[in-house]
Structure formats: C-alpha cells, structure tokens
Coordinates of C-alpha atoms in Angstrom, one line a residue:
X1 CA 18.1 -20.7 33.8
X2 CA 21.5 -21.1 33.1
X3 CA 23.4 -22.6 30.0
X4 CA 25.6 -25.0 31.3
X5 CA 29.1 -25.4 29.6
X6 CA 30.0 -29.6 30.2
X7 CA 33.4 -30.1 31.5
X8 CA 35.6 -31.9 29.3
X9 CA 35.7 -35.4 29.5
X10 CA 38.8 -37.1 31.3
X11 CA 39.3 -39.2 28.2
X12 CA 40.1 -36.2 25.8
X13 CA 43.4 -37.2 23.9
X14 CA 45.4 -35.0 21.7
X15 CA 44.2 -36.3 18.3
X16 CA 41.5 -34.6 19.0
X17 CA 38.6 -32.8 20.7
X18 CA 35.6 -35.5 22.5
X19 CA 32.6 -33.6 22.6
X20 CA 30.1 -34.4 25.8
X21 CA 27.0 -36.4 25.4
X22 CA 25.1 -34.0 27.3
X23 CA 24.2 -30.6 25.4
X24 CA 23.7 -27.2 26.6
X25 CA 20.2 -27.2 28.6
X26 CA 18.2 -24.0 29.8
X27 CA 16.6 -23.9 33.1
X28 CA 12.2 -23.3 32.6
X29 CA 10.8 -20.2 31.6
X30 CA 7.7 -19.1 29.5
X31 CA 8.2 -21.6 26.3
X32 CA 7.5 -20.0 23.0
X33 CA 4.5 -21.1 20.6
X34 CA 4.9 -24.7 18.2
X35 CA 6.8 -24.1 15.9
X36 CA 8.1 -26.2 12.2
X37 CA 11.3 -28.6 12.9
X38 CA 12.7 -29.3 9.3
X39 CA 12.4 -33.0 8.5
X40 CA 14.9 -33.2 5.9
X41 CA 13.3 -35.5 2.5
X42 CA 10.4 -36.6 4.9
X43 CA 8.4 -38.4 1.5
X44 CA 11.2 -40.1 1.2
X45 CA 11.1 -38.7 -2.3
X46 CA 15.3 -38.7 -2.7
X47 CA 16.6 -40.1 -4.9
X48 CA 14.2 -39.9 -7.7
X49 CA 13.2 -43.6 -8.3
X50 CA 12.9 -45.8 -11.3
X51 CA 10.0 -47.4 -11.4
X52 CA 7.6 -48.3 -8.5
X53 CA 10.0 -50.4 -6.1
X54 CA 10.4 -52.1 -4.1
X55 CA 14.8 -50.6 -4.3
X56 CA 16.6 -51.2 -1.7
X57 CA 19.1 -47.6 -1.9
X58 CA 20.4 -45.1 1.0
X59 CA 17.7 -42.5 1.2
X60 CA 18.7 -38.7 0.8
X61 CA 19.1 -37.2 4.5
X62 CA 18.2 -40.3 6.3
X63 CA 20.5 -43.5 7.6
X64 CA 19.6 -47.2 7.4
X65 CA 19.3 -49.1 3.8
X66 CA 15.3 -49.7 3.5
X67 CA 13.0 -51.1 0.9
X68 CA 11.6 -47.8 -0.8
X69 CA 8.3 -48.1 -2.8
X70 CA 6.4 -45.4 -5.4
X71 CA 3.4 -43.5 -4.0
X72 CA 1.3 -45.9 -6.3
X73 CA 3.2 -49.0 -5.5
X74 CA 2.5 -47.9 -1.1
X75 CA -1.3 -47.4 -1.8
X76 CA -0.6 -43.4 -1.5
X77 CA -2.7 -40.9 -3.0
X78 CA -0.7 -38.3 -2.5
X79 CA 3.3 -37.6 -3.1
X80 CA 4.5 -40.0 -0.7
X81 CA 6.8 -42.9 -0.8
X82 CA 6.2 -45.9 1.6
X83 CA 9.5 -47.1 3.2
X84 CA 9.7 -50.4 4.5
X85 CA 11.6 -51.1 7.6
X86 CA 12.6 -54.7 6.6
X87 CA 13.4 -57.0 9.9
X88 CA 15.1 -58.2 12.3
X89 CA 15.5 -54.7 14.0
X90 CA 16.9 -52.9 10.5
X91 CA 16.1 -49.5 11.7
X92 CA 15.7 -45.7 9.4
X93 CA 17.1 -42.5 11.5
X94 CA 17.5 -39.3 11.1
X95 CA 18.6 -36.1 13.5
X96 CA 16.3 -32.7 13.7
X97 CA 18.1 -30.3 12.4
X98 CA 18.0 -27.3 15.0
X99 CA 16.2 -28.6 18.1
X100 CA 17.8 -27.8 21.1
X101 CA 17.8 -29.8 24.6
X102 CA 14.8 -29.7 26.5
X103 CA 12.5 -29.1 23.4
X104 CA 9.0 -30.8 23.2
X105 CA 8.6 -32.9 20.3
X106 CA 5.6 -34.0 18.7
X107 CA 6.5 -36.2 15.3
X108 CA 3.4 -37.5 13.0
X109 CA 3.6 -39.5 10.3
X110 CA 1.9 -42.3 8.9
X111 CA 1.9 -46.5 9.1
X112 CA 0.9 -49.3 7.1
X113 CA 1.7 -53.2 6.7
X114 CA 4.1 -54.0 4.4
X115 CA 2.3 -54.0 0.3
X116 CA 4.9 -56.7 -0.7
X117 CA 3.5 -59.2 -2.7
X118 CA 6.1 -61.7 -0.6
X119 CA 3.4 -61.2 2.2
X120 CA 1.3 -64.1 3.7
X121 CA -2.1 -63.0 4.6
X122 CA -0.8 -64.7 8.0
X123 CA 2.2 -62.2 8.6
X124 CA -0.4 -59.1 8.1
X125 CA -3.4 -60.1 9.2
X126 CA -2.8 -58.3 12.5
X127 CA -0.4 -55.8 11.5
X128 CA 3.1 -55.4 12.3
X129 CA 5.2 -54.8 15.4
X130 CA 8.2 -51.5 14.6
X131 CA 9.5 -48.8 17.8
X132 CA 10.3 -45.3 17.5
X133 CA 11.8 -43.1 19.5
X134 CA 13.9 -39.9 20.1
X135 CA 16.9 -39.0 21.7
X136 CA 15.7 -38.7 25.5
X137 CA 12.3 -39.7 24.9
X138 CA 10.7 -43.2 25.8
X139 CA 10.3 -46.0 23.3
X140 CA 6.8 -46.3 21.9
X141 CA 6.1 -49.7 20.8
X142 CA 3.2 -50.0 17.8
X143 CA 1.3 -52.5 15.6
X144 CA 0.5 -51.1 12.4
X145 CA -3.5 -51.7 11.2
X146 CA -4.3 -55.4 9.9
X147 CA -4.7 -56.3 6.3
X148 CA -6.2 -60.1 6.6
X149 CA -7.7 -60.6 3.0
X150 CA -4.0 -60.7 1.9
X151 CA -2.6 -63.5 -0.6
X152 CA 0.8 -64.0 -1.0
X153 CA 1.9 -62.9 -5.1
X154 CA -1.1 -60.5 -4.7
X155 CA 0.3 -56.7 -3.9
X156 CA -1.3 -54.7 -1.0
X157 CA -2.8 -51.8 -1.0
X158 CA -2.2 -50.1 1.9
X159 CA -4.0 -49.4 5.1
X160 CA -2.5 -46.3 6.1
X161 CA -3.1 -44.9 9.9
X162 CA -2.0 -41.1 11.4
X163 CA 0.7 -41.7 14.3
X164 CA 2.6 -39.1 16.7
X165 CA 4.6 -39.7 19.1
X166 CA 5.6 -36.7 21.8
X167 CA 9.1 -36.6 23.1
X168 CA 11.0 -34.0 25.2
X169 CA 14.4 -33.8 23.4
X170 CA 17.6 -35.2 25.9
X171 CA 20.3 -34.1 23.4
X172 CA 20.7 -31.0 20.7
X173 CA 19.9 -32.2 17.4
X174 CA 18.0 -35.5 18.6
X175 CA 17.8 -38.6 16.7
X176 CA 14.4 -39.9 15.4
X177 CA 14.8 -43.3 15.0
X178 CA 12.2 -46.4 13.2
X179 CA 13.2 -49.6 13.9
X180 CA 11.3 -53.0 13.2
X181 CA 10.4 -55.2 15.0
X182 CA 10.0 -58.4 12.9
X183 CA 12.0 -61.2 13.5
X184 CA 10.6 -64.2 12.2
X185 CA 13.2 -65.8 9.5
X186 CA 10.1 -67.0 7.7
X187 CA 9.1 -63.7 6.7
X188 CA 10.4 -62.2 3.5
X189 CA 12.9 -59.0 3.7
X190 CA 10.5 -56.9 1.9
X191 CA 7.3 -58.0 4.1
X192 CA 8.1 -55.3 6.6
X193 CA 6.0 -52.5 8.1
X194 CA 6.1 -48.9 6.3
X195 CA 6.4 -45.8 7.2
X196 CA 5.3 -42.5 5.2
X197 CA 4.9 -38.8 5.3
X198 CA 7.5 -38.0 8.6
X199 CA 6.7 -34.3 10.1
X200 CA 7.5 -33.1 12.8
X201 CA 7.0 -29.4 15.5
X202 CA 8.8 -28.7 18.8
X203 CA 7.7 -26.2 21.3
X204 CA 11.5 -25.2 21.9
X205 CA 12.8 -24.4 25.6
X206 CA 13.4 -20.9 26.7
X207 CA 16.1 -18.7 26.0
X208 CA 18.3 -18.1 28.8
X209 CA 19.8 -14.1 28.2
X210 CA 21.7 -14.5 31.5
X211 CA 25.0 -16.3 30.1
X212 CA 27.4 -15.0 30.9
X213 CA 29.7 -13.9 27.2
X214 CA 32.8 -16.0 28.6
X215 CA 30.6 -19.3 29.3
X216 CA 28.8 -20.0 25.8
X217 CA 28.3 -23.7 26.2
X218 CA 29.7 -26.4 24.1
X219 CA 30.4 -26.4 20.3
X220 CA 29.1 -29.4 18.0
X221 CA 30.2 -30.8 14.9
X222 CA 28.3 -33.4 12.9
X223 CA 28.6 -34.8 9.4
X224 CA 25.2 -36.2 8.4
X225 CA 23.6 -37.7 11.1
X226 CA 26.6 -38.4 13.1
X227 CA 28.1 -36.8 15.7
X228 CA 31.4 -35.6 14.9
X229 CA 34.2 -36.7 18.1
X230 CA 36.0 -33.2 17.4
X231 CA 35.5 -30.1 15.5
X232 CA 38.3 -29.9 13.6
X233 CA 37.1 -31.8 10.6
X234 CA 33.9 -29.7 10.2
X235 CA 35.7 -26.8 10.9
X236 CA 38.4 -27.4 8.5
X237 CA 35.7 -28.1 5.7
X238 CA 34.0 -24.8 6.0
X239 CA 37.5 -23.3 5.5
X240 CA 36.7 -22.4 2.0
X241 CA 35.6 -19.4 0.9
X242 CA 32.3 -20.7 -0.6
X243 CA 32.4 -23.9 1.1
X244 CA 30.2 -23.4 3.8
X245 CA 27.4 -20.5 4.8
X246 CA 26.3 -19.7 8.0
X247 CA 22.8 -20.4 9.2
X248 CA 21.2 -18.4 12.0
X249 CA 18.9 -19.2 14.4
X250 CA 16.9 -16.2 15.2
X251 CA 14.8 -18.0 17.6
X252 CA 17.7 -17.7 20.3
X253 CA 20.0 -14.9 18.8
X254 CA 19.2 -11.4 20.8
X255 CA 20.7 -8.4 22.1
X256 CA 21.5 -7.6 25.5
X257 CA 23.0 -4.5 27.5
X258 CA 25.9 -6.4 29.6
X259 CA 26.8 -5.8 33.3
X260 CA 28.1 -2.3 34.1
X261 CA 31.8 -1.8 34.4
X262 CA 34.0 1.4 36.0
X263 CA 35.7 3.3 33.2
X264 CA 38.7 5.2 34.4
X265 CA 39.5 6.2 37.7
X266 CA 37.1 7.6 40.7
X267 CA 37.7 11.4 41.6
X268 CA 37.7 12.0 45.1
X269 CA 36.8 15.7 46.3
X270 CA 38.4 16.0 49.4
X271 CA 38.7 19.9 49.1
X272 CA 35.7 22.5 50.5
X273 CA 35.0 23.6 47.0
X274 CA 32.7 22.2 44.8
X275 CA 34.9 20.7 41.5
X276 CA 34.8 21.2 38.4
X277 CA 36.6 19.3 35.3
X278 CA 36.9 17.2 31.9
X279 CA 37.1 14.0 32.1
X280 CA 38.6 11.9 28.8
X281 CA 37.4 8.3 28.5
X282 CA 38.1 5.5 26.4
X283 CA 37.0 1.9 26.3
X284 CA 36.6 -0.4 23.7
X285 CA 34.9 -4.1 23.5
X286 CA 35.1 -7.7 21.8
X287 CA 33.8 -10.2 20.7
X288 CA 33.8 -14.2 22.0
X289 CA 32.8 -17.5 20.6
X290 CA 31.6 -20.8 21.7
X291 CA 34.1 -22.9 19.4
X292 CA 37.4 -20.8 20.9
X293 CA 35.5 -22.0 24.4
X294 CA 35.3 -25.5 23.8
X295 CA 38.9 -26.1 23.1
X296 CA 39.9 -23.7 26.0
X297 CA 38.0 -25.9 28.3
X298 CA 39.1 -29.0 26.8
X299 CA 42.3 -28.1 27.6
X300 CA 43.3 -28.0 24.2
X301 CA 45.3 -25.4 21.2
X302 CA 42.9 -23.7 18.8
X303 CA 43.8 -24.6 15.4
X304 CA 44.5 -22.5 12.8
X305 CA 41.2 -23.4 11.0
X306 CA 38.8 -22.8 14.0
X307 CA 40.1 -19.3 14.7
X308 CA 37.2 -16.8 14.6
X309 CA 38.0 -12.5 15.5
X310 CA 37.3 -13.3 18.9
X311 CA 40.9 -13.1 20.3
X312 CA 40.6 -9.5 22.0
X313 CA 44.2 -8.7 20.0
X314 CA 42.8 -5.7 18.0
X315 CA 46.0 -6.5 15.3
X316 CA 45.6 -10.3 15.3
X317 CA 41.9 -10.0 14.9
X318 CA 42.1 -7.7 11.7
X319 CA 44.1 -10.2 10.0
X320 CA 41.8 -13.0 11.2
X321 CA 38.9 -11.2 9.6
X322 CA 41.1 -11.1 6.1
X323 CA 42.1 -14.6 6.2
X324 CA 39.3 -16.3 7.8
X325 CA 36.8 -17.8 5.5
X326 CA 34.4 -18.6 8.6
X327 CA 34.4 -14.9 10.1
X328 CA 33.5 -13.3 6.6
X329 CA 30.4 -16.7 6.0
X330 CA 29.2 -15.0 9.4
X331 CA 29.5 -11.6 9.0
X332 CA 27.5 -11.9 5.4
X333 CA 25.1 -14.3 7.0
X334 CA 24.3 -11.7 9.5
X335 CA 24.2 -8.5 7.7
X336 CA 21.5 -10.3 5.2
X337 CA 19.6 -11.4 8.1
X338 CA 19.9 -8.6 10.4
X339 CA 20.4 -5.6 8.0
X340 CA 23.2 -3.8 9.4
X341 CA 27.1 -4.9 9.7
X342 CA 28.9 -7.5 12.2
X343 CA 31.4 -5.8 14.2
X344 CA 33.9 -8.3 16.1
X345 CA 35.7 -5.1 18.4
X346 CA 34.5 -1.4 19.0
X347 CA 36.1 1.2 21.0
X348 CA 34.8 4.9 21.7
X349 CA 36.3 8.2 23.1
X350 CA 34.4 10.8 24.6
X351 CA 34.8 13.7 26.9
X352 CA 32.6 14.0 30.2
X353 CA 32.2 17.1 32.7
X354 CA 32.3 16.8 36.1
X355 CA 31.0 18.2 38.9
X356 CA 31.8 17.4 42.1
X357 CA 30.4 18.8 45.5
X358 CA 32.7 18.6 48.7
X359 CA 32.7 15.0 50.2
X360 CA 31.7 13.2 47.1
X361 CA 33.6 11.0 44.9
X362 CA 32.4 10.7 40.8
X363 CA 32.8 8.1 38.5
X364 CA 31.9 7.0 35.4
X365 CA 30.2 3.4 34.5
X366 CA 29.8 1.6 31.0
X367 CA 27.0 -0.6 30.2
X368 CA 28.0 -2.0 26.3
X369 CA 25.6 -3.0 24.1
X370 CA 26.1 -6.4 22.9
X371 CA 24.9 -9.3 20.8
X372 CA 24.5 -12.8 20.9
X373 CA 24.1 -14.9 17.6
X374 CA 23.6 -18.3 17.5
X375 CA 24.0 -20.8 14.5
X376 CA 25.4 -23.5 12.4
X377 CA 27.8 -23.3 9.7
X378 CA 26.6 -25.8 6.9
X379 CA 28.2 -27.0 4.1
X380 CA 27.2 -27.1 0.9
X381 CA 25.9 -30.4 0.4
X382 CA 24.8 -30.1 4.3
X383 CA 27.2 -33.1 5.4
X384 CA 29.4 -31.1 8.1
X385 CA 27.2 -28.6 10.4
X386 CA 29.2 -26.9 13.4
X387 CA 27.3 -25.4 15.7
X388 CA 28.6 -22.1 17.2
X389 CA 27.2 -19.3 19.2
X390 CA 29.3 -16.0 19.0
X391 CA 28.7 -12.8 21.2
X392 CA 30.0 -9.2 19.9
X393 CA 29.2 -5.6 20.7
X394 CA 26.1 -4.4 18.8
X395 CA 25.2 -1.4 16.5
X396 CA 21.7 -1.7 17.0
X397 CA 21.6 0.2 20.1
X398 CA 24.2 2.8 21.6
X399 CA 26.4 2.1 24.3
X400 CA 25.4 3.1 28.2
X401 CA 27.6 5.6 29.9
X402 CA 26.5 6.6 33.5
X403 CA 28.2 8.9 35.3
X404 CA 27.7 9.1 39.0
X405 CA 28.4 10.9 42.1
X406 CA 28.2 9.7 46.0
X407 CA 29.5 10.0 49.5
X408 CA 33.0 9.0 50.6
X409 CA 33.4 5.5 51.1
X410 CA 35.2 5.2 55.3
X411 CA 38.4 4.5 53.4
X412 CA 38.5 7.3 51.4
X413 CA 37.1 10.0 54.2
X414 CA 40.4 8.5 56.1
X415 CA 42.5 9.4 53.2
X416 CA 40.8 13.0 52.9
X417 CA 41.3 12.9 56.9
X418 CA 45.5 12.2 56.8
X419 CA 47.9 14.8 56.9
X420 CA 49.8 15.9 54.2
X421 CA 52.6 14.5 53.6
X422 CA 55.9 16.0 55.1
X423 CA 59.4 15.4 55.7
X424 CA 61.0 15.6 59.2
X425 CA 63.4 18.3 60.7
X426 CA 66.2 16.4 62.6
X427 CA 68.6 19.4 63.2
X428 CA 67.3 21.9 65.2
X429 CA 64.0 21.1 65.2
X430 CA 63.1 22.6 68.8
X431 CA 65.3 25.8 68.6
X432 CA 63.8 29.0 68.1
X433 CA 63.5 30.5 64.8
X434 CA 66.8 32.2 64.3
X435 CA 67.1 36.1 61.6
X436 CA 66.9 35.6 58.9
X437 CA 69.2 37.0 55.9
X438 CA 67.4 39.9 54.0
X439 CA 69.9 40.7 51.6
X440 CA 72.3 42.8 54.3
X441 CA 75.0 40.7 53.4
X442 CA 77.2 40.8 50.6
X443 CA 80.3 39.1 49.2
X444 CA 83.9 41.1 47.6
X445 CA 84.3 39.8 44.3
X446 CA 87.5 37.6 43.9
X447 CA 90.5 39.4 42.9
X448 CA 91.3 36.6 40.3
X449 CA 89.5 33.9 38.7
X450 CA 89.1 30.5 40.9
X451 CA 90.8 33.1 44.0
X452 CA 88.2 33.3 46.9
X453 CA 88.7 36.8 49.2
X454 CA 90.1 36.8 52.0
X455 CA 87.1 39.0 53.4
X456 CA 84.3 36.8 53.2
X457 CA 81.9 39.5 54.4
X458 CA 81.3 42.8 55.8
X459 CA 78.6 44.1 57.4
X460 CA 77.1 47.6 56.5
X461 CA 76.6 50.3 59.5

C-alpha cells in the first residue's frame, strides 16, 4: 500500500499553490475497528436560538442558510433541533473532520416532514423527497414518513424515523451533503423536510508504514468547509504564536526503524594477518515534511510562513525553530501527547573495534530510528485547518548500528591481487648491479670558502 503523492496540476500559476482533487489513498490492509468521526454541532444547537423558530440563520460548523426549529417546536424529546432543508434543491453540508480517503462511512441521523404550520396535509401526506450523500459515495434518494391528518395553520408534530447511509470516503475530509428535493412553487419555503441528530463512525483505511520520508503525500488547507486552492493563507494564519495549535492524529502517527545506510568507509583486509582497529563514526539525521513537499513538487518557492526545521541545514534549522510559530505549535502538541520532546535533527559519535580476519572486508551500517506524525494545524476558531504529516528521528527507541564483516567482493580480491605500485627504471635497467660506495671515499675539504679542490678524491690503500 503505497501513499501516493498527486503530481501537480498543469494549471498551477504563481499566485499560488492548486491542490489536486484526488487525496492521498492507502493500498488494503487489515482495517482497524469503527471508530467516532466528530460531527461538528450535529443538534444543530449553534447559535443558541430565541424562541422556538422557525429562523432562518447560518448554522455553527455547517454551510447552507436553513430554516432551524427548537427541540419542542421539531416534535423532539430530546436536545435536538429540526432543520428544515427548504426547496428547490437548497442543500446543508458539512466536511468530516479527520477522515481520510478510502474510509468506510456509516452516517445516522434522523428525518421528519416538515412541522410548519404553512404545510397542506396534501404536501405531507406522503412524506417528502431530500438526497444525501458523501464525497465518493452514491446518492441515496429518500422520502421522509407521511403525516396525512395535517391542516394547514395547524403545526406538526413530528414523525421522526432513524436513517444511515454507508459511504466509502473518495476524498480526505469528505463532504456530507442534505439537499431537498422539493420543487413545487406552491409549496411554502418553510414546508420542507427536516433533518435532526447527524452522527456519524468510519472504519478508517490502513496505515501504510512503507512511505518512503521524502514522498509524504500532499498537504491540504481548508477554511471551514472549503477547500483552500493554496496553503499559504492557512499557513500564514497559524503564523501567530497562539493563533493556531496542532492536532494529532494518533491513529496514523507511528515509529519506524528506516532502511539501513553504510556509515563510513569499508575496510578491506588484504594482508595475511587478522586486523585489528578503532573505528570513529559519525552521522546525524533530519527531519521532513509534507507541506515543504507539496510546493517542491508543485514546482514552486516555500514561503517564508510555511517553513518548518525540515531543511537539513543544521544552522538555518535552529533559527527556524526560534522564529517559527508553527514548529514550536508542533513540538508542544507532541510533547503533551507523546510525553517526551520533538527533535527535528540528531547526530551521534561513537567509537567501534574491529576485527578483521584475512580476506574479509568490515563495515559498519545505520538503521535510525524515526518518527512519523501526522496532523492538522487548527486555528482558534477552527476556520483554517492545514493538514501536514512531518517525519523526524525519534527518542523513543535508540538508533541501530550493525557492524559487519564478509568475503571480498571480485573487485576488491583484484585490488588485493595488483602489484604494488612502482615506478620504472629507464637507465640501466638491464645492467648488472654495479659496487657500491661503503664509505671508502672521501672528499679534501676546500682550501677557501665557495673554492672546490682540485683533488676531488683519493682512494685509501
């Protein structure tokens, strides 16, 4: 299963960054249990009302102007307002906060024909027609129950039924969407079907831990229920130091040992002795994110605002830790979830012995301990959420050092095979080996300075 990072869309311009339709997906695996999605003010409770309706106002968390009622006013018993979805295809939406591609859906909630006193028993008597759906899932069509003892200027009383509808999720952050489905201009605005009581549980995909660090997938930026066409704006809002906090998702955050690297060089023993010696090593790690990513692969300069320590510049990514409001709503979002500190770069030094038999060649592998965190940074008033996954080394488990011996690869049995290295003799190389001078000669000092004798040499008897 492999979390695919989209390719940037052709149309990308330089105002700003176009973010794909198509989200990050994972491939099947074993699906964790149902679990809670957060329907954001799903009794419709927000804002408190005055009176029992109906009020036709913008409803906390959720898009399209309705016609809100009072529990009492829908026929409720319990804390529940009824919204009505008016007509003519008026329609009340709102995105699942946290579902991811591929998750399975199941939304219940509850119906009823409109309680308007505007309502002909004829335009109830056998309920009335609405659609909902998700983002990727199909369109189911329903009739709410019939109220036929109806009289208009008479209030209803409610004849509330338990729905769900199922729906495999085509996008992250899908959009559950109401929609009516009366269109006759005879009826009145407020003689509209209701909806009450929205909840909602995913079974989400699996979590793919095979990623590699470099390909995180695609960043998202939304302000309320709309998705964002770049991330500057969100990321520029959460550039305060209290203006937004990091949520994480623990459901796909994990740690991981990553693919095993050579540290230093190989030592090849081409001598008949076994070897032995210290070895130094030194090797550090970073950290990466999904937002640095995007723009990469969109082709496109990483503001100033968007800048988490993920450089690999030890120097640039100390000051972005001082002067980046983002990296410290992370690393505070993470040390009271996980317990223990974010680190955005290790390194390490140690000192190794090695022992090396005749033949062999030894060297020394690295297996870092990492971890991936994934999450949204929120704003306060939870209008802008940017989505970001960001992968670091870990303190939660130590670092993998494997040192290793083997045999020779053929290249390197050649090299101990060559000859040493020499330089030729082009003058007299085939002559025989002439006397040599054993100290028999010596030299009459000069009778003044810079004055070379005359006798050069003389030879003792």
């Amino acid at each position: 299963m492999n979390r695919t990072t989209l390719p940037a869309l052709a149309a990308l311009g330089a105002a700003g960054l176009l973010l794909p339709l198509a989200p990050v997906s994972y491939a099947t695996r074993a699906a964790p249990a149902e679990q809670a999605v957060p329907v954001l003010n799903g009794d419709f409770a927000d804002p408190v009302m005055k009176g029992d309706g109906p009020t036709t106002v913008g409803i906390d968390f959720w898009t399209g102007l309705n016609q809100r009622y009072s529990p009492t006013a829908s026929g409720r018993t319990d804390t529940s307002h009824g919204v009505a979805l008016q007509k003519d295809g008026n329609s009340l939406r709102q995105r699942l906060r946290g579902v991811r591609a591929g998750a399975r859906v199941t939304v219940t909630y509850e119906d009823s024909p409109a309680v308007s006193k505007e309502c002909t028993g004829e335009q109830v008597a056998d309920g009335q027609p609405y659609a909902v759906t998700g983002s990727g899932g199909p369109v189911q069509e329903v009739t709410t129950a019939g109220d036929p003892d109806r009289v208009k200027g008479t209030p209803g009383k409610g004849r509330w039924t338990g729905r769900a509808y199922v729906f495999t999720a085509g996008e992250n952050e899908p959009v559950l969407t109401f929609t009516s489905r009366v269109t006759d201009s005879r009826t009145h605005v407020t003689c509209s079907p209701m909806i009450a009581r929205v909840r909602a549980v995913e079974v989400p995909p699996a979590v793919d831990k095979t990623v590699d660090k470099t390909r995180l997938g695609t960043s998202e930026a939304y302000k309320g229920n709309e998705r964002e066409s770049t991330l500057h704006n969100a990321a520029a809002a959460c550039n305060g130091e209290n203006a937004c906090v990091f949520r994480p998702d623990t459901r796909t955050s994990f740690r991981y040992y990553d693919e095993a690297r050579v540290v230093g060089e190989a030592f090849v023993n081409c001598t008949r002795n076994a070897l032995e010696h210290n070895r130094v090593l030194s090797y550090s790690e970073r950290s990466h994110d999904s937002i640095a990513q995007t723009y990469a692969d969109a082709g496109l300069a990483l503001p100033e605002v968007a800048r988490l320590p993920t450089s690999g510049d030890r120097a640039e990514d100390e000051k972005r830790i001082k002067e980046r409001p983002m990296a410290a709503q992370f690393s505070q979002a993470y040390e009271k979830g996980w317990q223990r500190a974010w680190q955005w770069f290790s390194s390490d030094q140690r000192t190794v012995v090695e022992r090396i038999q005749p033949g062999e060649v030894s060297w020394v592998e690295l297996q870092p301990s990492r971890e991936r965190v994934e999450g949204w940074f929120v704003g306060k008033k939870d209008d802008y959420r940017l989505h970001a996954v960001v992968d670091g080394p870990s303190r939660a488990v130590p670092d993998r050092l494997i040192q290793r011996t083997g045999p020779m690869s053929e290249a390197e049995k050649q090299r101990c095979a060559a000859s040493r290295p020499m330089t030729t003799t082009p003058v007299g190389a085939d002559a025989p080996a002439s006397s040599s001078d054993k100290g028999l000669l010596r030299t009459t000092a000069p009778t003044a300075p810079g004055v070379r004798s005359a006798v050069r040499a003389v030879t003792l008897r």
